[in-house]
PDB file of C-alpha atoms in Angstrom:
ATOM      1  CA  GLY H   1       6.374  32.764 -60.036  1.00  0.00           C
ATOM      2  CA  ARG H   2       4.283  31.345 -62.827  1.00  0.00           C
ATOM      3  CA  VAL H   3       5.652  30.981 -66.309  1.00  0.00           C
ATOM      4  CA  HIS H   4       2.300  29.845 -67.753  1.00  0.00           C
ATOM      5  CA  GLY H   5      -1.250  29.344 -66.515  1.00  0.00           C
ATOM      6  CA  VAL H   6      -3.907  31.275 -64.644  1.00  0.00           C
ATOM      7  CA  GLY H   7      -6.423  30.533 -61.909  1.00  0.00           C
ATOM      8  CA  ASP H   8      -6.627  27.490 -59.678  1.00  0.00           C
ATOM      9  CA  VAL H   9      -4.300  24.640 -60.588  1.00  0.00           C
ATOM     10  CA  GLY H  10      -7.027  22.037 -60.009  1.00  0.00           C
ATOM     11  CA  GLY H  11      -4.734  19.097 -60.756  1.00  0.00           C
ATOM     12  CA  ARG H  12      -3.923  20.238 -64.272  1.00  0.00           C
ATOM     13  CA  GLU H  13      -0.372  19.990 -65.586  1.00  0.00           C
ATOM     14  CA  ASP H  14      -0.502  22.938 -67.977  1.00  0.00           C
ATOM     15  CA  ILE H  15       0.767  25.429 -65.407  1.00  0.00           C
ATOM     16  CA  LEU H  16       4.511  26.020 -65.253  1.00  0.00           C
ATOM     17  CA  PHE H  17       6.435  27.626 -62.404  1.00  0.00           C
ATOM     18  CA  LYS H  18       9.954  28.990 -62.229  1.00  0.00           C
ATOM     19  CA  VAL H  19      12.389  27.101 -60.028  1.00  0.00           C
ATOM     20  CA  GLU H  20      13.383  29.155 -56.973  1.00  0.00           C
ATOM     21  CA  PRO H  21      16.738  30.828 -57.858  1.00  0.00           C
ATOM     22  CA  ALA H  22      18.566  29.575 -54.732  1.00  0.00           C
ATOM     23  CA  LEU H  23      17.429  25.982 -55.415  1.00  0.00           C
ATOM     24  CA  LEU H  24      18.387  26.288 -59.064  1.00  0.00           C
ATOM     25  CA  ASP H  25      21.842  27.563 -58.071  1.00  0.00           C
ATOM     26  CA  ARG H  26      22.343  24.524 -55.787  1.00  0.00           C
ATOM     27  CA  ILE H  27      21.236  22.091 -58.493  1.00  0.00           C
ATOM     28  CA  ILE H  28      23.450  23.698 -61.138  1.00  0.00           C
ATOM     29  CA  ALA H  29      26.467  23.629 -58.812  1.00  0.00           C
ATOM     30  CA  PHE H  30      25.892  20.036 -57.644  1.00  0.00           C
ATOM     31  CA  PHE H  31      25.433  18.526 -61.118  1.00  0.00           C
ATOM     32  CA  GLY H  32      27.853  20.937 -62.782  1.00  0.00           C
ATOM     33  CA  ILE H  33      25.240  22.005 -65.313  1.00  0.00           C
ATOM     34  CA  ASP H  34      27.112  23.914 -67.997  1.00  0.00           C
ATOM     35  CA  GLU H  35      25.149  27.113 -68.578  1.00  0.00           C
ATOM     36  CA  SER H  36      27.456  28.122 -71.432  1.00  0.00           C
ATOM     37  CA  ARG H  37      26.173  25.327 -73.694  1.00  0.00           C
ATOM     38  CA  PRO H  38      24.447  26.657 -76.829  1.00  0.00           C
ATOM     39  CA  GLY H  39      20.687  26.374 -76.709  1.00  0.00           C
ATOM     40  CA  PHE H  40      20.441  26.121 -72.916  1.00  0.00           C
ATOM     41  CA  ASP H  41      19.050  28.718 -70.526  1.00  0.00           C
ATOM     42  CA  ARG H  42      18.445  28.084 -66.837  1.00  0.00           C
ATOM     43  CA  ASP H  43      14.870  29.342 -67.304  1.00  0.00           C
ATOM     44  CA  GLN H  44      14.183  26.165 -69.307  1.00  0.00           C
ATOM     45  CA  LEU H  45      14.129  24.248 -66.004  1.00  0.00           C
ATOM     46  CA  VAL H  46      10.582  24.561 -64.651  1.00  0.00           C
ATOM     47  CA  MET H  47       8.185  22.916 -62.182  1.00  0.00           C
ATOM     48  CA  ARG H  48       4.530  21.943 -62.588  1.00  0.00           C
ATOM     49  CA  SER H  49       3.578  23.119 -59.100  1.00  0.00           C
ATOM     50  CA  GLU H  50       4.808  25.543 -56.482  1.00  0.00           C
ATOM     51  CA  ALA H  51       5.686  22.588 -54.223  1.00  0.00           C
ATOM     52  CA  GLY H  52       7.846  21.278 -57.054  1.00  0.00           C
ATOM     53  CA  LYS H  53       8.594  17.582 -56.566  1.00  0.00           C
ATOM     54  CA  SER H  54       9.816  17.316 -60.187  1.00  0.00           C
ATOM     55  CA  ILE H  55      11.799  19.591 -62.487  1.00  0.00           C
ATOM     56  CA  TYR H  56      11.292  19.529 -66.241  1.00  0.00           C
ATOM     57  CA  LEU H  57      13.511  20.735 -69.083  1.00  0.00           C
ATOM     58  CA  VAL H  58      11.362  22.572 -71.626  1.00  0.00           C
ATOM     59  CA  SER H  59      12.708  23.583 -75.027  1.00  0.00           C
ATOM     60  CA  ALA H  60      13.271  27.298 -75.514  1.00  0.00           C
ATOM     61  CA  SER H  61      10.793  27.466 -78.403  1.00  0.00           C
ATOM     62  CA  VAL H  62       7.992  25.750 -76.442  1.00  0.00           C
ATOM     63  CA  LEU H  63       8.715  27.910 -73.400  1.00  0.00           C
ATOM     64  CA  SER H  64       8.505  31.019 -75.575  1.00  0.00           C
ATOM     65  CA  ILE H  65       5.072  29.946 -76.871  1.00  0.00           C
ATOM     66  CA  MET H  66       3.846  29.175 -73.344  1.00  0.00           C
ATOM     67  CA  ARG H  67       5.026  32.568 -72.060  1.00  0.00           C
ATOM     68  CA  ALA H  68       3.286  34.366 -74.928  1.00  0.00           C
ATOM     69  CA  ASP H  69      -0.009  32.649 -74.037  1.00  0.00           C
ATOM     70  CA  ARG H  70      -1.108  35.315 -71.549  1.00  0.00           C
ATOM     71  CA  HIS H  71      -4.650  33.932 -71.161  1.00  0.00           C
ATOM     72  CA  ALA H  72      -3.575  30.276 -70.765  1.00  0.00           C
ATOM     73  CA  LYS H  73      -5.506  29.039 -73.791  1.00  0.00           C
ATOM     74  CA  ILE H  74      -2.807  26.469 -74.583  1.00  0.00           C
ATOM     75  CA  LYS H  75      -3.106  23.249 -72.599  1.00  0.00           C
ATOM     76  CA  GLY H  76       0.354  21.686 -72.577  1.00  0.00           C
ATOM     77  CA  VAL H  77      -0.098  18.270 -70.987  1.00  0.00           C
ATOM     78  CA  HIS H  78       3.282  16.838 -72.033  1.00  0.00           C
ATOM     79  CA  THR H  79       5.524  19.874 -71.991  1.00  0.00           C
ATOM     80  CA  GLY H  80       9.179  19.101 -71.449  1.00  0.00           C
ATOM     81  CA  VAL H  81      11.170  16.148 -70.170  1.00  0.00           C
ATOM     82  CA  LYS H  82      11.281  15.291 -66.470  1.00  0.00           C
ATOM     83  CA  VAL H  83      14.981  15.555 -65.568  1.00  0.00           C
ATOM     84  CA  LEU H  84      15.084  15.861 -61.774  1.00  0.00           C
ATOM     85  CA  GLU H  85      12.961  14.615 -58.894  1.00  0.00           C
ATOM     86  CA  TYR H  86      12.896  15.470 -55.194  1.00  0.00           C
ATOM     87  CA  THR H  87      14.498  12.960 -52.856  1.00  0.00           C
ATOM     88  CA  ASP H  88      14.566  12.843 -49.078  1.00  0.00           C
ATOM     89  CA  GLN H  89      17.619  10.572 -49.008  1.00  0.00           C
ATOM     90  CA  PRO H  90      20.168  11.990 -46.553  1.00  0.00           C
ATOM     91  CA  ASN H  91      23.795  12.771 -47.345  1.00  0.00           C
ATOM     92  CA  ILE H  92      23.661  12.781 -51.137  1.00  0.00           C
ATOM     93  CA  GLY H  93      24.535  16.448 -51.502  1.00  0.00           C
ATOM     94  CA  CYS H  94      21.400  17.703 -53.260  1.00  0.00           C
ATOM     95  CA  GLU H  95      17.679  17.406 -52.582  1.00  0.00           C
ATOM     96  CA  PHE H  96      17.015  16.501 -56.226  1.00  0.00           C
ATOM     97  CA  ARG H  97      18.221  13.467 -58.143  1.00  0.00           C
ATOM     98  CA  LEU H  98      18.455  12.678 -61.844  1.00  0.00           C
ATOM     99  CA  VAL H  99      15.616  10.575 -63.226  1.00  0.00           C
ATOM    100  CA  ASN H 100      15.922   8.042 -66.043  1.00  0.00           C
ATOM    101  CA  GLN H 101      13.993  10.187 -68.515  1.00  0.00           C
ATOM    102  CA  GLY H 102      16.391  13.072 -67.968  1.00  0.00           C
ATOM    103  CA  VAL H 103      19.737  11.295 -68.148  1.00  0.00           C
ATOM    104  CA  ASP H 104      19.755  10.953 -71.949  1.00  0.00           C
ATOM    105  CA  THR H 105      18.554  14.508 -72.391  1.00  0.00           C
ATOM    106  CA  LEU H 106      21.057  16.123 -70.048  1.00  0.00           C
ATOM    107  CA  MET H 107      23.985  13.864 -70.960  1.00  0.00           C
ATOM    108  CA  GLY H 108      23.195  13.932 -74.687  1.00  0.00           C
ATOM    109  CA  ARG H 109      23.311  17.721 -74.681  1.00  0.00           C
ATOM    110  CA  LYS H 110      26.510  17.567 -72.581  1.00  0.00           C
ATOM    111  CA  LEU H 111      24.961  19.769 -69.902  1.00  0.00           C
ATOM    112  CA  ILE H 112      26.202  17.819 -66.872  1.00  0.00           C
ATOM    113  CA  THR H 113      29.883  18.046 -65.933  1.00  0.00           C
ATOM    114  CA  ARG H 114      29.786  16.581 -62.394  1.00  0.00           C
ATOM    115  CA  GLN H 115      28.299  13.499 -60.663  1.00  0.00           C
ATOM    116  CA  ILE H 116      29.039  11.352 -63.744  1.00  0.00           C
ATOM    117  CA  VAL H 117      29.639   7.612 -63.547  1.00  0.00           C
ATOM    118  CA  ARG H 118      30.745   5.750 -66.652  1.00  0.00           C
ATOM    119  CA  ALA H 119      30.179   2.003 -66.892  1.00  0.00           C
ATOM    120  CA  PRO H 120      31.648  -0.323 -69.536  1.00  0.00           C
TER     121      PRO H 120
END
């Protein structure tokens, strides 16, 4: 379902969609996303389209403003940080992968507890 936006998408990026609960559960389990971390709610992970090739992490305060905008007057072009992207690579365990923009955000907030590689 939509979190923000009305009418035809028309290529705009100001419309936000919830991530399907079953998909979100798989992503959270695979990456070990710690839902008990202060300031994090699974609803902060959103998509820009129903097809959802990318998942963005939107701050709770921005998400609250977008939800309150019932008539979609706010045009949020750069809302959130892209953290995950769809991949069709076989045998990796999840259909989404971390993207560079999202690593610092997710790791910095200590949200990920699995699939971590540390390099010297």
